[in-house]
Every structure is written in structure tokens, then in C-alpha cells.
């Protein structure tokens, strides 16, 4: 089961759109679920995600005024409870200790957050944490520019294989990580 994890688009405020290379990869009919960390910023970006998969879950980012998304969401995909929040509510932003506290509060196997515009994934206490970064490479208060990135999760029984897509120096780079639920 393929799950697209994506967010922090900031279209049109901080970016004009997804890199063309990303658009060529993200095609209808391949992805079953989409989990967005927010900051879609306009209905057109949400509508684009809806063309890729019928099951789109999004949370509200600090720039999402057009569509009323929830602050947090819990989604079950296969055997995994997945928590989703933008991340601007977590202080300090991206802090591992604060993230693990939220993960425990939500009682989820996987916590997905955004806001820092930088990809990160790690395992802590047999739980998995993912920040897909900014899909467009939009700048943030923390950094002047960021590398465009998104994550594709392949969920099989009790294992998640994540593929990290980054657009770096006009080249597509793909990395792979694995998390197994114990």
C-alpha cells in the first residue's frame, strides 16, 4: 500500500509550484493514501492532491486560511496508527523530545509533522517519526532556502519502507529507510 507524505507547499506565497520532476512522478492511480502536513495555502493544491488519490488527509498549517483542516488527525493504514500534525504547535519546532511527547499523547506508531521544511526521519522507543520537508523547497523562518522533498511510504504488514525523494542541484535523489513495528 503506497502512502504519499507531503506538505509545506506554500503556493503561491513562497513558491510558484512543485518541481516539474516531482510532478512527473506524482501521477494518478499509483498512490492509495495521501497524508499532508499542511500549508497547502490554496484550494488548487488540495484539488491537485485529490487527483492523485481519493483518500487525502490534511492538517492545518500556519498558512492555511482557505480550507478548514483539523489541527491534528489520526489515520489507520494497515496495522499502523499514524498521527498527523503540521508542527508549528510543537515547541521548540522539530524538537525530538517534544515530538515524542506528542506521539505518546496521540498513542500512534508513526508521527508525521512538517513546518521545519527539512526532511527528517528517525526511530525512537520503537516509534517512527517523519517530517517530509517542503514539497516545493519554500523558504522558512528557520532557513532561507530548503531542498524540495517528499516521502513515499510502502506499508506491508508490520513494515514501512520509506522512499525519500529530494530535488537537489537539478537532480532527483532517492534514499530508502525501513521501520518495523515490534
mmCIF file of C-alpha atoms in Angstrom:
data_model
loop_
_atom_site.group_PDB
_atom_site.id
_atom_site.type_symbol
_atom_site.label_atom_id
_atom_site.label_comp_id
_atom_site.label_asym_id
_atom_site.label_seq_id
_atom_site.Cartn_x
_atom_site.Cartn_y
_atom_site.Cartn_z
ATOM 1 C CA UNK A 1 0.000 0.000 0.000
ATOM 2 C CA UNK A 2 1.548 3.297 -1.109
ATOM 3 C CA UNK A 3 1.118 6.433 1.007
ATOM 4 C CA UNK A 4 2.360 9.833 -0.129
ATOM 5 C CA UNK A 5 3.596 12.039 2.735
ATOM 6 C CA UNK A 6 3.901 15.632 1.588
ATOM 7 C CA UNK A 7 3.433 19.196 2.790
ATOM 8 C CA UNK A 8 4.643 22.764 3.229
ATOM 9 C CA UNK A 9 3.816 23.745 -0.360
ATOM 10 C CA UNK A 10 3.321 27.480 0.397
ATOM 11 C CA UNK A 11 1.850 28.068 -3.085
ATOM 12 C CA UNK A 12 1.601 30.941 -4.119
ATOM 13 C CA UNK A 13 3.118 32.840 -1.160
ATOM 14 C CA UNK A 14 6.631 31.387 -1.007
ATOM 15 C CA UNK A 15 6.736 29.173 -4.095
ATOM 16 C CA UNK A 16 5.301 29.001 -7.620
ATOM 17 C CA UNK A 17 4.754 25.240 -7.596
ATOM 18 C CA UNK A 18 6.161 21.749 -7.370
ATOM 19 C CA UNK A 19 9.374 20.993 -9.258
ATOM 20 C CA UNK A 20 8.486 19.608 -12.707
ATOM 21 C CA UNK A 21 10.400 16.416 -11.910
ATOM 22 C CA UNK A 22 8.137 15.823 -8.882
ATOM 23 C CA UNK A 23 5.014 16.459 -10.953
ATOM 24 C CA UNK A 24 6.135 13.843 -13.483
ATOM 25 C CA UNK A 25 6.458 11.270 -10.666
ATOM 26 C CA UNK A 26 3.177 12.062 -8.929
ATOM 27 C CA UNK A 27 0.579 10.565 -11.246
ATOM 28 C CA UNK A 28 -2.966 9.302 -10.611
ATOM 29 C CA UNK A 29 -3.610 5.622 -9.962
ATOM 30 C CA UNK A 30 -0.400 4.674 -8.128
ATOM 31 C CA UNK A 31 -0.943 6.036 -4.604
ATOM 32 C CA UNK A 32 -3.679 4.789 -2.241
ATOM 33 C CA UNK A 33 -3.456 7.448 0.515
ATOM 34 C CA UNK A 34 -2.052 10.960 0.896
ATOM 35 C CA UNK A 35 -1.066 12.438 4.247
ATOM 36 C CA UNK A 36 -0.341 16.165 4.071
ATOM 37 C CA UNK A 37 1.328 18.141 6.849
ATOM 38 C CA UNK A 38 -0.464 21.301 5.726
ATOM 39 C CA UNK A 39 0.455 24.690 4.322
ATOM 40 C CA UNK A 40 -1.231 23.835 1.051
ATOM 41 C CA UNK A 41 -2.341 27.501 1.163
ATOM 42 C CA UNK A 42 -4.917 27.247 -1.627
ATOM 43 C CA UNK A 43 -7.726 25.010 -2.826
ATOM 44 C CA UNK A 44 -5.929 24.283 -6.119
ATOM 45 C CA UNK A 45 -3.106 22.463 -4.318
ATOM 46 C CA UNK A 46 -5.626 20.365 -2.373
ATOM 47 C CA UNK A 47 -7.519 19.640 -5.621
ATOM 48 C CA UNK A 48 -4.234 18.515 -7.227
ATOM 49 C CA UNK A 49 -3.680 16.023 -4.370
ATOM 50 C CA UNK A 50 -7.249 14.750 -4.841
ATOM 51 C CA UNK A 51 -6.375 13.881 -8.471
ATOM 52 C CA UNK A 52 -3.597 11.590 -7.215
ATOM 53 C CA UNK A 53 -5.650 9.603 -4.671
ATOM 54 C CA UNK A 54 -9.219 9.568 -3.383
ATOM 55 C CA UNK A 55 -8.092 9.253 0.241
ATOM 56 C CA UNK A 56 -6.433 12.570 1.145
ATOM 57 C CA UNK A 57 -5.865 13.551 4.784
ATOM 58 C CA UNK A 58 -4.536 17.020 5.569
ATOM 59 C CA UNK A 59 -3.991 19.080 8.695
ATOM 60 C CA UNK A 60 -3.938 22.843 9.025
ATOM 61 C CA UNK A 61 -0.634 24.622 8.727
ATOM 62 C CA UNK A 62 0.020 28.139 9.941
ATOM 63 C CA UNK A 63 -0.628 29.497 6.396
ATOM 64 C CA UNK A 64 -3.812 27.512 5.655
ATOM 65 C CA UNK A 65 -6.645 30.027 5.702
ATOM 66 C CA UNK A 66 -8.620 28.885 2.664
ATOM 67 C CA UNK A 67 -9.650 25.379 3.754
ATOM 68 C CA UNK A 68 -10.546 24.481 7.320
ATOM 69 C CA UNK A 69 -8.388 21.446 8.093
ATOM 70 C CA UNK A 70 -8.136 19.983 11.624
ATOM 71 C CA UNK A 71 -5.072 20.726 13.800
ATOM 72 C CA UNK A 72 -4.329 17.012 14.246
ATOM 73 C CA UNK A 73 -5.540 13.795 12.723
ATOM 74 C CA UNK A 74 -5.059 10.093 13.415
ATOM 75 C CA UNK A 75 -5.316 7.719 10.465
ATOM 76 C CA UNK A 76 -5.025 3.933 10.482
ATOM 77 C CA UNK A 77 -3.280 2.433 7.460
ATOM 78 C CA UNK A 78 -2.837 -1.328 7.641
ATOM 79 C CA UNK A 79 -1.525 -2.188 11.113
ATOM 80 C CA UNK A 80 -0.209 1.334 11.773
ATOM 81 C CA UNK A 81 -1.808 4.199 13.704
ATOM 82 C CA UNK A 82 -0.411 7.342 12.129
ATOM 83 C CA UNK A 83 -0.600 10.774 13.767
ATOM 84 C CA UNK A 84 -0.521 13.854 11.582
ATOM 85 C CA UNK A 85 0.041 17.478 12.607
ATOM 86 C CA UNK A 86 1.669 20.461 10.947
ATOM 87 C CA UNK A 87 4.290 21.073 13.617
ATOM 88 C CA UNK A 88 4.094 24.822 14.297
ATOM 89 C CA UNK A 89 2.368 23.878 17.568
ATOM 90 C CA UNK A 90 5.414 21.875 18.739
ATOM 91 C CA UNK A 91 7.873 23.984 20.714
ATOM 92 C CA UNK A 92 10.722 24.114 20.012
ATOM 93 C CA UNK A 93 9.979 23.330 16.352
ATOM 94 C CA UNK A 94 11.172 19.846 15.365
ATOM 95 C CA UNK A 95 12.446 19.061 18.883
ATOM 96 C CA UNK A 96 12.719 15.272 19.347
ATOM 97 C CA UNK A 97 11.643 15.318 22.995
ATOM 98 C CA UNK A 98 8.572 17.415 22.189
ATOM 99 C CA UNK A 99 7.759 15.151 19.243
ATOM 100 C CA UNK A 100 7.954 12.005 21.384
ATOM 101 C CA UNK A 101 5.648 13.633 23.969
ATOM 102 C CA UNK A 102 3.054 14.301 21.252
ATOM 103 C CA UNK A 103 3.473 10.764 19.886
ATOM 104 C CA UNK A 104 2.688 9.358 23.343
ATOM 105 C CA UNK A 105 -0.315 11.675 23.775
ATOM 106 C CA UNK A 106 -1.758 10.586 20.436
ATOM 107 C CA UNK A 107 -0.776 6.944 21.062
ATOM 108 C CA UNK A 108 0.442 6.401 17.486
ATOM 109 C CA UNK A 109 3.059 4.154 15.894
ATOM 110 C CA UNK A 110 4.133 6.825 13.420
ATOM 111 C CA UNK A 111 4.074 10.601 13.901
ATOM 112 C CA UNK A 112 4.220 12.801 10.813
ATOM 113 C CA UNK A 113 4.934 16.514 11.177
ATOM 114 C CA UNK A 114 6.132 19.363 9.000
ATOM 115 C CA UNK A 115 6.825 23.071 9.469
ATOM 116 C CA UNK A 116 10.652 22.955 9.546
ATOM 117 C CA UNK A 117 10.796 22.484 5.734
ATOM 118 C CA UNK A 118 13.592 19.970 6.212
ATOM 119 C CA UNK A 119 13.289 16.202 5.754
ATOM 120 C CA UNK A 120 13.903 14.128 8.856
ATOM 121 C CA UNK A 121 13.079 10.551 9.829
ATOM 122 C CA UNK A 122 14.093 8.651 12.919
ATOM 123 C CA UNK A 123 13.053 5.820 15.203
ATOM 124 C CA UNK A 124 12.711 6.410 18.939
ATOM 125 C CA UNK A 125 11.383 3.894 21.510
ATOM 126 C CA UNK A 126 10.085 1.628 18.712
ATOM 127 C CA UNK A 127 8.069 4.509 17.188
ATOM 128 C CA UNK A 128 8.758 6.206 13.882
ATOM 129 C CA UNK A 129 8.869 9.947 13.176
ATOM 130 C CA UNK A 130 8.758 11.531 9.721
ATOM 131 C CA UNK A 131 8.987 15.114 8.521
ATOM 132 C CA UNK A 132 8.710 15.078 4.698
ATOM 133 C CA UNK A 133 10.202 18.573 4.344
ATOM 134 C CA UNK A 134 8.823 21.135 1.896
ATOM 135 C CA UNK A 135 7.458 19.758 -1.370
ATOM 136 C CA UNK A 136 8.374 22.976 -3.178
ATOM 137 C CA UNK A 137 11.553 23.950 -1.332
ATOM 138 C CA UNK A 138 9.834 27.028 0.101
ATOM 139 C CA UNK A 139 11.889 29.129 2.478
ATOM 140 C CA UNK A 140 11.008 29.193 6.172
ATOM 141 C CA UNK A 141 11.772 31.373 9.196
ATOM 142 C CA UNK A 142 14.458 28.816 10.101
ATOM 143 C CA UNK A 143 16.287 28.761 6.757
ATOM 144 C CA UNK A 144 16.473 30.952 3.674
ATOM 145 C CA UNK A 145 16.042 28.014 1.298
ATOM 146 C CA UNK A 146 15.303 24.330 1.585
ATOM 147 C CA UNK A 147 15.628 21.255 -0.576
ATOM 148 C CA UNK A 148 12.307 20.218 -2.165
ATOM 149 C CA UNK A 149 11.332 16.805 -0.793
ATOM 150 C CA UNK A 150 8.528 14.353 -0.136
ATOM 151 C CA UNK A 151 8.211 10.802 1.177
ATOM 152 C CA UNK A 152 6.534 7.737 -0.275
ATOM 153 C CA UNK A 153 5.725 5.044 2.286
ATOM 154 C CA UNK A 154 5.249 1.442 1.192
ATOM 155 C CA UNK A 155 3.305 -0.218 4.007
ATOM 156 C CA UNK A 156 3.429 -4.011 4.103
ATOM 157 C CA UNK A 157 2.025 -5.868 7.153
ATOM 158 C CA UNK A 158 4.257 -4.682 10.051
ATOM 159 C CA UNK A 159 6.945 -2.940 7.975
ATOM 160 C CA UNK A 160 7.132 0.511 6.417
ATOM 161 C CA UNK A 161 9.719 1.186 3.743
ATOM 162 C CA UNK A 162 10.074 4.883 3.094
ATOM 163 C CA UNK A 163 11.492 6.369 -0.050
ATOM 164 C CA UNK A 164 12.739 9.923 0.357
ATOM 165 C CA UNK A 165 12.605 11.993 -2.816
ATOM 166 C CA UNK A 166 14.781 15.115 -2.902
ATOM 167 C CA UNK A 167 15.372 17.515 -5.754
ATOM 168 C CA UNK A 168 18.945 18.660 -5.271
ATOM 169 C CA UNK A 169 21.043 20.626 -7.778
ATOM 170 C CA UNK A 170 18.610 19.835 -10.632
ATOM 171 C CA UNK A 171 18.828 16.105 -9.917
ATOM 172 C CA UNK A 172 16.368 13.728 -8.326
ATOM 173 C CA UNK A 173 17.876 11.839 -5.393
ATOM 174 C CA UNK A 174 16.091 8.889 -3.772
ATOM 175 C CA UNK A 175 17.023 7.401 -0.417
ATOM 176 C CA UNK A 176 15.462 4.475 1.428
ATOM 177 C CA UNK A 177 14.773 3.690 5.101
ATOM 178 C CA UNK A 178 12.825 0.948 6.836
ATOM 179 C CA UNK A 179 10.797 0.767 10.050
ATOM 180 C CA UNK A 180 9.397 -2.440 11.503
ATOM 181 C CA UNK A 181 6.723 -2.483 14.175
ATOM 182 C CA UNK A 182 7.713 -4.749 17.031
#
